[in-house]
mmCIF file of C-alpha atoms in Angstrom:
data_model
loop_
_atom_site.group_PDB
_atom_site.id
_atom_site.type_symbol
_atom_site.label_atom_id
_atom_site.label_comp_id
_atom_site.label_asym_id
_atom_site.label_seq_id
_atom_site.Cartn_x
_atom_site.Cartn_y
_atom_site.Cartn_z
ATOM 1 C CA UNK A 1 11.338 -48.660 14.045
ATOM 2 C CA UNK A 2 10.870 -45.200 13.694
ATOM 3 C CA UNK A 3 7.110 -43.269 14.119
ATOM 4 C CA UNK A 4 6.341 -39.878 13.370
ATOM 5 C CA UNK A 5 3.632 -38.415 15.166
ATOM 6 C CA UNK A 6 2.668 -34.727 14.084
ATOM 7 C CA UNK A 7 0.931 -32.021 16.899
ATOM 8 C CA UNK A 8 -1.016 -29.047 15.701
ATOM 9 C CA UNK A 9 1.764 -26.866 17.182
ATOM 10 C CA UNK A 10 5.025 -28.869 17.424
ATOM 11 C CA UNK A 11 6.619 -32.232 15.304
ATOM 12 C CA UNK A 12 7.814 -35.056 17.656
ATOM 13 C CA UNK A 13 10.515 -38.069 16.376
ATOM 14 C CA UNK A 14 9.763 -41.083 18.975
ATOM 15 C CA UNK A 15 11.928 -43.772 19.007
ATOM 16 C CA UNK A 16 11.932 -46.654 21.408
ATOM 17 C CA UNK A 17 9.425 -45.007 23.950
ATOM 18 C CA UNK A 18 12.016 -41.506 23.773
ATOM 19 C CA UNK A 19 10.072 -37.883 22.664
ATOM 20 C CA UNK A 20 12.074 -35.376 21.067
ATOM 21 C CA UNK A 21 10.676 -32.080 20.751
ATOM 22 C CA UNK A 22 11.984 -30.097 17.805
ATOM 23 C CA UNK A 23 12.654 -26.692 19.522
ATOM 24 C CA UNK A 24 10.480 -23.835 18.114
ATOM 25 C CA UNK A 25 13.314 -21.172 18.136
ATOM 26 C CA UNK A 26 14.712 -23.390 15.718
ATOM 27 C CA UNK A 27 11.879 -23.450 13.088
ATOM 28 C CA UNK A 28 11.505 -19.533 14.131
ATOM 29 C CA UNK A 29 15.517 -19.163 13.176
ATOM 30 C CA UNK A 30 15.108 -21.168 9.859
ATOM 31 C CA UNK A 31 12.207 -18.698 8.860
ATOM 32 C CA UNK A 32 14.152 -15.445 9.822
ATOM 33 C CA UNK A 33 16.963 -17.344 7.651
ATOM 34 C CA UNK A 34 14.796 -18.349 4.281
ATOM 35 C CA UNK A 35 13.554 -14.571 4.463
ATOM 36 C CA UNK A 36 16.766 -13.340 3.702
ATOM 37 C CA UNK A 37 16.907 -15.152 0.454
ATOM 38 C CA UNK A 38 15.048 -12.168 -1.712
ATOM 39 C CA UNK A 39 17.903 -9.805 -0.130
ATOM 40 C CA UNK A 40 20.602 -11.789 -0.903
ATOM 41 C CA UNK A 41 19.509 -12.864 -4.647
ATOM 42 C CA UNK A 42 19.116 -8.458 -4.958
ATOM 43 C CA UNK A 43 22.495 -8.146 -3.413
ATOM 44 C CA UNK A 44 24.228 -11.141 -5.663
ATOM 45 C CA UNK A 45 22.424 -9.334 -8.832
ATOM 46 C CA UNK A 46 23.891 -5.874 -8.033
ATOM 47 C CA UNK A 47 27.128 -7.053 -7.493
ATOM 48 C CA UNK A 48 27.441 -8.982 -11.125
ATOM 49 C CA UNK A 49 25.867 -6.033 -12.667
ATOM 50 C CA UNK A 50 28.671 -3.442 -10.694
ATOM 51 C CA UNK A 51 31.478 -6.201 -12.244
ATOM 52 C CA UNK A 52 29.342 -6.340 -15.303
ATOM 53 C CA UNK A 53 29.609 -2.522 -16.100
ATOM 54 C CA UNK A 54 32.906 -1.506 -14.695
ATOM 55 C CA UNK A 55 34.880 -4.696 -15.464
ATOM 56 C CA UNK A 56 33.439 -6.005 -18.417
ATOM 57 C CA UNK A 57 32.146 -3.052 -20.466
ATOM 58 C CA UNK A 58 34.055 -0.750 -18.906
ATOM 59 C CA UNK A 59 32.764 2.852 -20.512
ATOM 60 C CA UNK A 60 34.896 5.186 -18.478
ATOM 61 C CA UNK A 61 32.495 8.278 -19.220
ATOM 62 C CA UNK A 62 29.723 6.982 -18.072
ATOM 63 C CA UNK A 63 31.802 6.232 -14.822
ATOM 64 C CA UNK A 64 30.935 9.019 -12.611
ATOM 65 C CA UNK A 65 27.035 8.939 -12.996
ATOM 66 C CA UNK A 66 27.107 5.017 -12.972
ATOM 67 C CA UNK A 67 28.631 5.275 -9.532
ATOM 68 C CA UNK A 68 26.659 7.826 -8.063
ATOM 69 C CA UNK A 69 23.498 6.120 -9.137
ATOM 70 C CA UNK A 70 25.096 3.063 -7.696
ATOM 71 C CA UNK A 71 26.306 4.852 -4.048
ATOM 72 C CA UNK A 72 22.514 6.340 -3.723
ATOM 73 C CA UNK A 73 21.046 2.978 -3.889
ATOM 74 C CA UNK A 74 22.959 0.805 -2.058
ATOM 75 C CA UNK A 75 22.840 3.426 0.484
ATOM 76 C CA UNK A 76 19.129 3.473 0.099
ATOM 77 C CA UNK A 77 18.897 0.163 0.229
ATOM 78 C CA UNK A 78 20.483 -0.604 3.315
ATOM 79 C CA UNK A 79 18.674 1.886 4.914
ATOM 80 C CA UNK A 80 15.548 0.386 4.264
ATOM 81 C CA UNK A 81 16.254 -3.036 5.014
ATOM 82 C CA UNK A 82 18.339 -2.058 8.342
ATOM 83 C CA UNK A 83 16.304 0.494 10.045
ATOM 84 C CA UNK A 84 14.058 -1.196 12.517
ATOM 85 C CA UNK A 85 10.334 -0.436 12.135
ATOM 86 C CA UNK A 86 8.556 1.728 14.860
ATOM 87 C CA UNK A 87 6.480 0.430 17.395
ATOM 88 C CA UNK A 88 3.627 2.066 19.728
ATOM 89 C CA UNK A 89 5.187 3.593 22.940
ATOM 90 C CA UNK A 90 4.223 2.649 26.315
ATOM 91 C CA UNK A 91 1.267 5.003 26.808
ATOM 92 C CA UNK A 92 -0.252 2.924 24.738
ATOM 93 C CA UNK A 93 -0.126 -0.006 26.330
ATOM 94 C CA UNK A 94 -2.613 -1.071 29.232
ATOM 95 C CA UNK A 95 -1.653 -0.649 32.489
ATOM 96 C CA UNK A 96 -1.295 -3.933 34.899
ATOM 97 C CA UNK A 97 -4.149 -3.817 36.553
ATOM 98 C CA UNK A 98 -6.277 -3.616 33.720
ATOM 99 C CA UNK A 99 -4.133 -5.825 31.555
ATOM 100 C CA UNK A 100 -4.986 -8.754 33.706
ATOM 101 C CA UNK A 101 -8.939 -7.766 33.353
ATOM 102 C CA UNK A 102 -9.299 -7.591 29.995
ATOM 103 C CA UNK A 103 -7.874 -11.135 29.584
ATOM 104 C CA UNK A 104 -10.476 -12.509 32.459
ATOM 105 C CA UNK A 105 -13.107 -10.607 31.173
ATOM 106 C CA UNK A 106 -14.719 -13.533 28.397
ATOM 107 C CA UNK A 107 -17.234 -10.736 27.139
ATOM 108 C CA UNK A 108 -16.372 -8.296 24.226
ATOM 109 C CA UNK A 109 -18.804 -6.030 25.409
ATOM 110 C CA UNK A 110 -16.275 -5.939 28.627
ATOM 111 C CA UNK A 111 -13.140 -5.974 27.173
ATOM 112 C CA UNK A 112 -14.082 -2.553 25.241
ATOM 113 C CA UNK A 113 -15.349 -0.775 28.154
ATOM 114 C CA UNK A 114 -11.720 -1.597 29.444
ATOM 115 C CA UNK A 115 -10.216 -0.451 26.394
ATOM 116 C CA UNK A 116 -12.433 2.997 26.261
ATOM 117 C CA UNK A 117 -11.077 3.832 29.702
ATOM 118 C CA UNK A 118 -7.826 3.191 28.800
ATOM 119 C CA UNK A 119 -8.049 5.161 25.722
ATOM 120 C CA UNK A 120 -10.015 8.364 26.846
ATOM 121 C CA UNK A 121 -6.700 9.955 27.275
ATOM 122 C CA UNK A 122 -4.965 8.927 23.863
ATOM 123 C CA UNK A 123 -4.916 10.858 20.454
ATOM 124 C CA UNK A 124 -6.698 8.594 18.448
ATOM 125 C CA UNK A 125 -9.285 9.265 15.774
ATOM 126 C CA UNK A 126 -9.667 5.951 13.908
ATOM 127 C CA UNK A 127 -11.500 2.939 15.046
ATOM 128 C CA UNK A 128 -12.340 -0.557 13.931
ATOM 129 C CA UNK A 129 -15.370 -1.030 11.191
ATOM 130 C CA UNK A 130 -17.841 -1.995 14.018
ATOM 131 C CA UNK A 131 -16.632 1.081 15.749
ATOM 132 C CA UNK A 132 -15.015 -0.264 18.346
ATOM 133 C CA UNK A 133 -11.344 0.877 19.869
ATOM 134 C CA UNK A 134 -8.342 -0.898 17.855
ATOM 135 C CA UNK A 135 -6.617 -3.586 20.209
ATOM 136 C CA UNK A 136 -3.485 -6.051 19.205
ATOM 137 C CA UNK A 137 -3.742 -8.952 21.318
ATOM 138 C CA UNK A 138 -0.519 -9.865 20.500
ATOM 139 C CA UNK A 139 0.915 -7.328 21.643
ATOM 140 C CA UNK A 140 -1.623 -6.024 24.153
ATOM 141 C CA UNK A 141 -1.221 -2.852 23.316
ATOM 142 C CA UNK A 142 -3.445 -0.135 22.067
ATOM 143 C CA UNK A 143 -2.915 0.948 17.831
ATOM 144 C CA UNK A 144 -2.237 4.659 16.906
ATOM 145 C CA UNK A 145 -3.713 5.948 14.534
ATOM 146 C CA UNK A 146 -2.471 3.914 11.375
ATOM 147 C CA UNK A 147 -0.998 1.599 12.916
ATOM 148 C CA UNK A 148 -1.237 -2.333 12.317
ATOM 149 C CA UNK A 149 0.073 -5.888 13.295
ATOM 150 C CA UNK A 150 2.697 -7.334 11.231
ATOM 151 C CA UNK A 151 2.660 -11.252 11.278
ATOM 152 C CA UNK A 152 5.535 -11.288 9.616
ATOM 153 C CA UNK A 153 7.889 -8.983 12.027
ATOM 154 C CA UNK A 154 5.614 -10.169 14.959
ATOM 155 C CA UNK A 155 5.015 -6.780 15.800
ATOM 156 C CA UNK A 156 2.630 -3.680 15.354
ATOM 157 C CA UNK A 157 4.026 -1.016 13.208
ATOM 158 C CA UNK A 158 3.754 2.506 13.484
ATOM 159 C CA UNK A 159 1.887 3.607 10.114
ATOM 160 C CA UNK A 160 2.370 0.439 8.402
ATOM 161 C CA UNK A 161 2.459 0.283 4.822
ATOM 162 C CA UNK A 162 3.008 -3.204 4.015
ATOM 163 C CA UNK A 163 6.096 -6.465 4.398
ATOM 164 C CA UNK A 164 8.430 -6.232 1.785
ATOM 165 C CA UNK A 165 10.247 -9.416 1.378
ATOM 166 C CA UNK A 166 12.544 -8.016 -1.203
ATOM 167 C CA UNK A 167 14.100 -6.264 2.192
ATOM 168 C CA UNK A 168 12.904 -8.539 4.849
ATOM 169 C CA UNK A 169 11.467 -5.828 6.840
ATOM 170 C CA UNK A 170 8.523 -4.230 6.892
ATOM 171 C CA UNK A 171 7.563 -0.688 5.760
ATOM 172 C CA UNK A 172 6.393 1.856 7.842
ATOM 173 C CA UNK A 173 7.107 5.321 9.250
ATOM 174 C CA UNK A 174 10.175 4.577 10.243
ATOM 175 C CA UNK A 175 11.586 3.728 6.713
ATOM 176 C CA UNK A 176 9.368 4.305 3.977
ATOM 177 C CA UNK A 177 11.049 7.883 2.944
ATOM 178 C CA UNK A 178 13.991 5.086 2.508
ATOM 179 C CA UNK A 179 11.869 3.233 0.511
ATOM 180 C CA UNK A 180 10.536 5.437 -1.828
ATOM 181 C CA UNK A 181 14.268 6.460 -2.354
ATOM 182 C CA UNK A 182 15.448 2.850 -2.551
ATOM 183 C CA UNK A 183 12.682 2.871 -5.609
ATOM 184 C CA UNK A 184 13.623 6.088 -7.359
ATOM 185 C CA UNK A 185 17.252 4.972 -7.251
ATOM 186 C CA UNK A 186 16.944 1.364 -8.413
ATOM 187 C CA UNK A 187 14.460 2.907 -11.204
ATOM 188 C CA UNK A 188 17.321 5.039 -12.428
ATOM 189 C CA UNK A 189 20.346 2.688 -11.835
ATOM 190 C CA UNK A 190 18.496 0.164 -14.329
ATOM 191 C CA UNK A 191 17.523 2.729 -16.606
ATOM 192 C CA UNK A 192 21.009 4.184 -16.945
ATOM 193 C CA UNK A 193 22.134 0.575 -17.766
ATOM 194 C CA UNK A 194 19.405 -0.023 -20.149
ATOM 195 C CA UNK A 195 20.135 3.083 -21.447
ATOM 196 C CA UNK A 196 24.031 2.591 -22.418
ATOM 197 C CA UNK A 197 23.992 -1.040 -22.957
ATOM 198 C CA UNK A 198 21.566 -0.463 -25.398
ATOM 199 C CA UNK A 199 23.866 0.142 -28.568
ATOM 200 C CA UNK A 200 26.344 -2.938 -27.517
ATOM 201 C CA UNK A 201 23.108 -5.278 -27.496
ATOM 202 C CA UNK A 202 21.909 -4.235 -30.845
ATOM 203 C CA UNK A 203 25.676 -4.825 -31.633
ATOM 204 C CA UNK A 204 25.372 -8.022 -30.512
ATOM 205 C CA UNK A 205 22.596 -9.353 -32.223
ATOM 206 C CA UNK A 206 23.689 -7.622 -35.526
ATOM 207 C CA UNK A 207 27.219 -9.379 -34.988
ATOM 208 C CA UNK A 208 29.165 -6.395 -34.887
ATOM 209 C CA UNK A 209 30.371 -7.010 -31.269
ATOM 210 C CA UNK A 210 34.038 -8.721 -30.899
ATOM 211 C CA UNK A 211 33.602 -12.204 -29.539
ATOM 212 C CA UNK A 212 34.690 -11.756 -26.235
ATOM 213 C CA UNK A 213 33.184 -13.459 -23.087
ATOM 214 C CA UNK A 214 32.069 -9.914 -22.450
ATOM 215 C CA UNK A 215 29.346 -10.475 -24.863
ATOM 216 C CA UNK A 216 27.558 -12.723 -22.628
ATOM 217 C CA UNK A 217 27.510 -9.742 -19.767
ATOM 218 C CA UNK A 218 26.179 -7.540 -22.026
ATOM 219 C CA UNK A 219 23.227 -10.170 -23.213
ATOM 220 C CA UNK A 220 21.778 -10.585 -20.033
ATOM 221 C CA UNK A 221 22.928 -6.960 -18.228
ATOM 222 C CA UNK A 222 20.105 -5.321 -20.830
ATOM 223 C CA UNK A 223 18.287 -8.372 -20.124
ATOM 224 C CA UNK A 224 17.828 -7.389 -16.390
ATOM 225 C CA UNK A 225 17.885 -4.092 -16.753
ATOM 226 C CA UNK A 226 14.815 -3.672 -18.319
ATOM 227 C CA UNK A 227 13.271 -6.445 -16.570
ATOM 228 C CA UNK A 228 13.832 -4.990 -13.553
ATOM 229 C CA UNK A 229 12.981 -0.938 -14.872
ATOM 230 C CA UNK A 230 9.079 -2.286 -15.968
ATOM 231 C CA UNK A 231 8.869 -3.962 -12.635
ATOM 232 C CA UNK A 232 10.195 -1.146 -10.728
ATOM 233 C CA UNK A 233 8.658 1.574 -12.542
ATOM 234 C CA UNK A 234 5.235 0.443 -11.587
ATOM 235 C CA UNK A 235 5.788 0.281 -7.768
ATOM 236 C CA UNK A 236 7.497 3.846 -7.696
ATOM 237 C CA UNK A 237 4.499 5.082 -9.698
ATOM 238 C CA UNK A 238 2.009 3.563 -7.325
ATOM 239 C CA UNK A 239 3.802 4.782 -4.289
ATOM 240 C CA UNK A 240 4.145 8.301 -5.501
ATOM 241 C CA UNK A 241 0.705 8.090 -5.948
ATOM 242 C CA UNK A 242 0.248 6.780 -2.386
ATOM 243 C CA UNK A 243 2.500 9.927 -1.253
ATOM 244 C CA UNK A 244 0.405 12.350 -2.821
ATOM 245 C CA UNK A 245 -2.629 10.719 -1.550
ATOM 246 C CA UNK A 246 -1.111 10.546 1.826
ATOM 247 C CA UNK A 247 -2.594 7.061 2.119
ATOM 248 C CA UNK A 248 -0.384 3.924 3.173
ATOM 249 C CA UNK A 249 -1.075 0.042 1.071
ATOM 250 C CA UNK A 250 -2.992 -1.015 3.607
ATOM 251 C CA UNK A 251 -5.385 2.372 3.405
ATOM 252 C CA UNK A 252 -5.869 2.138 -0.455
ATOM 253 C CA UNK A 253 -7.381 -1.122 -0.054
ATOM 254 C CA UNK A 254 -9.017 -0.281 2.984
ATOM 255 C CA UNK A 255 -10.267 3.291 4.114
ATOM 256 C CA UNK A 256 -9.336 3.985 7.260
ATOM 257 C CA UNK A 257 -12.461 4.205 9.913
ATOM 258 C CA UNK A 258 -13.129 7.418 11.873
ATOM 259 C CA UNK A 259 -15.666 7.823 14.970
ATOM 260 C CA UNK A 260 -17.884 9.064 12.114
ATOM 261 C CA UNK A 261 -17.530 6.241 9.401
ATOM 262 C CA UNK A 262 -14.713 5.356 7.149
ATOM 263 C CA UNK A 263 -12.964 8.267 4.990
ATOM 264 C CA UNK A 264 -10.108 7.416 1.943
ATOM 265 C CA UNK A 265 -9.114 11.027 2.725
ATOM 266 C CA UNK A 266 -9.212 11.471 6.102
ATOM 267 C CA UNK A 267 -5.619 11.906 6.364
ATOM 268 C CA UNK A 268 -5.198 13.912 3.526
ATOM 269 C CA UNK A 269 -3.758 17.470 3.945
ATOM 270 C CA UNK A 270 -3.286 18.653 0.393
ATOM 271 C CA UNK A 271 -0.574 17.779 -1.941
ATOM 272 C CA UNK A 272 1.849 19.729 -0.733
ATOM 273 C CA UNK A 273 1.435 18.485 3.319
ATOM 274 C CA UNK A 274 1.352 15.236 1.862
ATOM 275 C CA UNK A 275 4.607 15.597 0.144
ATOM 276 C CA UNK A 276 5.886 17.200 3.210
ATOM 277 C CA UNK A 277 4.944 15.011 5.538
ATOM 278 C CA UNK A 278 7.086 11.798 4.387
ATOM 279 C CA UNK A 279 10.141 14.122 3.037
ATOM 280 C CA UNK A 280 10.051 16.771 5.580
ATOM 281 C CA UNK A 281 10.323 20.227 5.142
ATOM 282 C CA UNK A 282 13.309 21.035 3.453
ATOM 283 C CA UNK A 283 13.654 20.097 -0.029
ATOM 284 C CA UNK A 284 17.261 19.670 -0.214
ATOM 285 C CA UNK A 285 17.648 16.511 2.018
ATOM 286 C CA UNK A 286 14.770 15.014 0.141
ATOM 287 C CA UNK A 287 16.508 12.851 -2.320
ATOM 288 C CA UNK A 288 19.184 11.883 0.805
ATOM 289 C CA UNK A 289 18.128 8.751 2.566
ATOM 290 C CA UNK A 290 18.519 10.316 6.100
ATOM 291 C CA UNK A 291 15.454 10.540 7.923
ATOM 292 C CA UNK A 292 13.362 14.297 7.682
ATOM 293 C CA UNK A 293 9.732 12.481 7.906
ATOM 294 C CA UNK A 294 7.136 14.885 9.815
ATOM 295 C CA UNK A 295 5.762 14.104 13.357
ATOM 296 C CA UNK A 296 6.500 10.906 15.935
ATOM 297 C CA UNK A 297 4.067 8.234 13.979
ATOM 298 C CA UNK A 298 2.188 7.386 16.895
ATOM 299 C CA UNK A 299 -0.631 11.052 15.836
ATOM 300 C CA UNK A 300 -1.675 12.141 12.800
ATOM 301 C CA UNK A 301 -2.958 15.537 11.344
ATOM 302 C CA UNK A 302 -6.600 14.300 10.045
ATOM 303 C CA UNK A 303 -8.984 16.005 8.120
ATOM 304 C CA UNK A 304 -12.243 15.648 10.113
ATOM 305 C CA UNK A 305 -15.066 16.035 7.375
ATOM 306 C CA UNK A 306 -17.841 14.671 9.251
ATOM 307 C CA UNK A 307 -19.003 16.104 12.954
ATOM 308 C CA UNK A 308 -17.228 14.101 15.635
ATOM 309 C CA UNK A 309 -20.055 13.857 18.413
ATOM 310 C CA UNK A 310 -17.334 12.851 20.741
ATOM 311 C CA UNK A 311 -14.977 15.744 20.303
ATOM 312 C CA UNK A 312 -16.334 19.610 21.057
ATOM 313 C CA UNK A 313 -16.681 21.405 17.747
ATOM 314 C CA UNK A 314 -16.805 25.126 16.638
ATOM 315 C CA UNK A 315 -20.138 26.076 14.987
ATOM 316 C CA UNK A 316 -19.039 27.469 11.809
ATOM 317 C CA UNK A 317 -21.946 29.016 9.563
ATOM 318 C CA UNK A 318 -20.657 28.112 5.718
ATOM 319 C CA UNK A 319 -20.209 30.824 3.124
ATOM 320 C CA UNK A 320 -22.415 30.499 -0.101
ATOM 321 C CA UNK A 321 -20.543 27.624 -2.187
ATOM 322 C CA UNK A 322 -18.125 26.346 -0.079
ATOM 323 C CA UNK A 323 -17.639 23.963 2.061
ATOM 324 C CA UNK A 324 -16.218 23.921 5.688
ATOM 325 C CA UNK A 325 -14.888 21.259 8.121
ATOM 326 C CA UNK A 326 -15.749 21.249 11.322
ATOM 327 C CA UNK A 327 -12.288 21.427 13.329
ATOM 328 C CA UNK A 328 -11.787 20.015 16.808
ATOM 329 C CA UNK A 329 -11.447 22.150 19.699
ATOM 330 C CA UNK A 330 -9.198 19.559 21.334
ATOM 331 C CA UNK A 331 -5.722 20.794 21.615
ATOM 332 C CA UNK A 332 -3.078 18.839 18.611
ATOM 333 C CA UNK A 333 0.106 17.822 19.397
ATOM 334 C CA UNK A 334 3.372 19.203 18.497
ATOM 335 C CA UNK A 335 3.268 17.354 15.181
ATOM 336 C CA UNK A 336 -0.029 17.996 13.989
ATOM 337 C CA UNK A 337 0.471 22.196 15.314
ATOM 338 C CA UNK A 338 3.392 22.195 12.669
ATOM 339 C CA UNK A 339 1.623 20.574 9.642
ATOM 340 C CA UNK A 340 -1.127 21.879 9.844
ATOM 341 C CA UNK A 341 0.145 25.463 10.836
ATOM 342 C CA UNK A 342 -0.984 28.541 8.296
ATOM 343 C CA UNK A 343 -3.677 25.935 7.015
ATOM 344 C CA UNK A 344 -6.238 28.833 8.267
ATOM 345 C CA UNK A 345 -6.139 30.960 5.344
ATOM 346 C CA UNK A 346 -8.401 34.197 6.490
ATOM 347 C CA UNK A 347 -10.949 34.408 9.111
ATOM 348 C CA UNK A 348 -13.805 37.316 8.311
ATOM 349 C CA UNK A 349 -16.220 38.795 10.687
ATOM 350 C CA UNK A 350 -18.797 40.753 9.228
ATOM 351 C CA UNK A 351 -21.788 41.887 11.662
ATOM 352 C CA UNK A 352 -25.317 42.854 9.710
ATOM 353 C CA UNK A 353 -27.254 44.995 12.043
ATOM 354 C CA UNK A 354 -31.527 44.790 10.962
ATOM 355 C CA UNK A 355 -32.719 48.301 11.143
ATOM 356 C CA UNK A 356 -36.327 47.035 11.936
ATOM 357 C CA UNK A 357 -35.668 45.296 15.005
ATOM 358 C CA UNK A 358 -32.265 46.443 15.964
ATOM 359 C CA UNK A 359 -31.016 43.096 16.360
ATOM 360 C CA UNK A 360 -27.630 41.907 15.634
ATOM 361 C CA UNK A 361 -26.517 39.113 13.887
ATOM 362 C CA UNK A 362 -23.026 37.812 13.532
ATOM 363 C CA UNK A 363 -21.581 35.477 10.632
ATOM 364 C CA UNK A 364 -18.150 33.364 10.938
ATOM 365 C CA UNK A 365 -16.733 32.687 7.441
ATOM 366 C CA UNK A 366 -13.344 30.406 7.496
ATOM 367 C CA UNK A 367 -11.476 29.962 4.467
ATOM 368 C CA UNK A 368 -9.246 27.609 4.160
ATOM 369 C CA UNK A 369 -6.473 26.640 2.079
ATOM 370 C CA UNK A 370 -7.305 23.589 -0.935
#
């Protein structure tokens, strides 16, 4: 007679005095398998709604923008789902040697002396809300700057936004230009349907429609439509939002935390950076899913508003009614140099000599561009 005995990690069938271990790569493959239901009930619901419109209503003028709006997001689409999401390079990962430490060491106060060795050398500006240095032990390595552990992808992703299971993949800085465009296109693919549909549904209720079996495509085509164009329109809104904000998901619900304490806008560069910085710099492959994002993901321009007592810092004496940042004297990287190039706006040295004592003294005013 069979027994079933249940592990905290593994399920065992025993019969007769026999174990059988139900392989975990197996479970692990019937997970990766389930998550592709959302894509495939998305893909199923395009595909009736191409037959839908083409076959069934068939509206021959509306042809050429139907299949435009149709190319764009598929395109989209599969871009989003298929590229793979970034993950930190080996720099930041610890070396052998110390590896092997850190996981012997049974003290945190240990471990992060490790870890602030191994990170003297590494752009990063953020830390963890006790301060400490940001460490995946699952994948022993160092985080960037915005980066975070997916548990989803079993991975840390480069500036991670969040897991979409409507793609199976998660969002990051890999693919999120994709996604914003997979968004915008889906937004007006259902709105163009809503849109031309709409006179054959009132049709259809008023009886004026021939009764074909076309009527029942045209029922619950506006049906989905607009389902699908409130949903939609909400998420694009938010995410433009994010965009402008230069803040990921994960950010807006948690500031991120500098040496100095946790800013909302520490990353933010202005609107038009911000903009820039997830599209690129030229405007006329922004609505093409190819990807122009700024920078390598792994460093980030950040806008320092508090004195970093780790980093040297230029004195700057503030000009009546304005307000200046103190700007590291650390050198940026290649990314950061091009963002945040012409962001100096003037720089004014005006000397006032006291004709009493004959002594000079000098004051620095920066502007700086909004």
């Amino acid at each position: 007679m069979g027994v079933w005995y249940v592990t905290s990690r593994k399920h065992s069938l025993r019969f007769g005095g026999r174990v059988k271990m139900a392989p975990t790569h197996v479970l692990r493959c019937c997970q990766r398998g389930l998550a592709w239901i959302p894509v495939i009930f998305i893909a199923l619901v395009v595909c009736w709604s191409y037959y839908a419109y083409v076959v069934e209503l068939c509206i021959f003028i509306y042809m050429v923008f139907f299949h435009l709006s149709f190319v764009m997001f598929v395109w989209s689409y599969w871009k989003t789902i298929f590229t793979r999401p970034a993950n930190p390079s080996k720099e930041f990962c610890l070396p052998k040697a110390e590896k092997e430490q850190y996981v012997k060491e049974e003290r945190p106060e240990s471990q992060q002396e490790i870890l602030w060795r191994a990170a003297a050398n590494l752009p990063l500006y953020t830390r963890t809300g006790a301060g400490a240095i940001r460490y995946c032990d699952r994948c022993q390595v160092i985080k960037p700057d915005r980066c975070h552990h997916c548990s989803a992808c079993d991975m840390c992703v480069l500036k991670m936004d969040h897991h979409c299971p409507w793609v199976n993949n998660c969002v990051g800085f890999s693919n999120y230009k994709f996604f914003i465009l997979f968004l915008c296109y889906s937004l007006v693919y259902c709105l163009f349907i809503a849109a031309t549909v709409l006179q054959y549904f009132i049709k259809f209720w008023t009886n004026e429609l021939p009764d074909t079996h076309a009527k029942f495509h045209v029922l619950f085509l506006f049906f989905v439509a607009a389902m699908f164009c409130i949903s939609i329109l909400s998420l694009f809104s938010y995410h433009l939002w994010l965009v402008g904000k230069n803040r990921s998901t994960i950010e807006a619900f948690r500031a991120p935390v500098f040496r100095t304490g946790s800013d909302k806008n520490g990353f933010s560069l202005g609107f038009g950076k911000n903009i820039a910085q997830v599209f690129g710099d030229k405007r006329k492959f922004w609505l093409l899913p190819i990807f122009t994002s700024q920078g390598d993901g792994l460093t980030f321009p950040s806008r320092l508003v508090n004195i970093d007592p780790e980093q040297p810092t230029v004195s700057l004496q503030p000009e009546a009614n304005k307000s200046i940042e103190d700007v590291p004297a650390s050198p940026l990287s290649e990314s950061q140099n091009h963002l945040l190039g012409n962001e100096q706006h003037a720089n004014n040295v005006t000397e006032h000599l006291e004709n009493d004592t004959g002594s000079e003294t000098i004051t620095i005013i920066m502007e700086r561009e909004s």
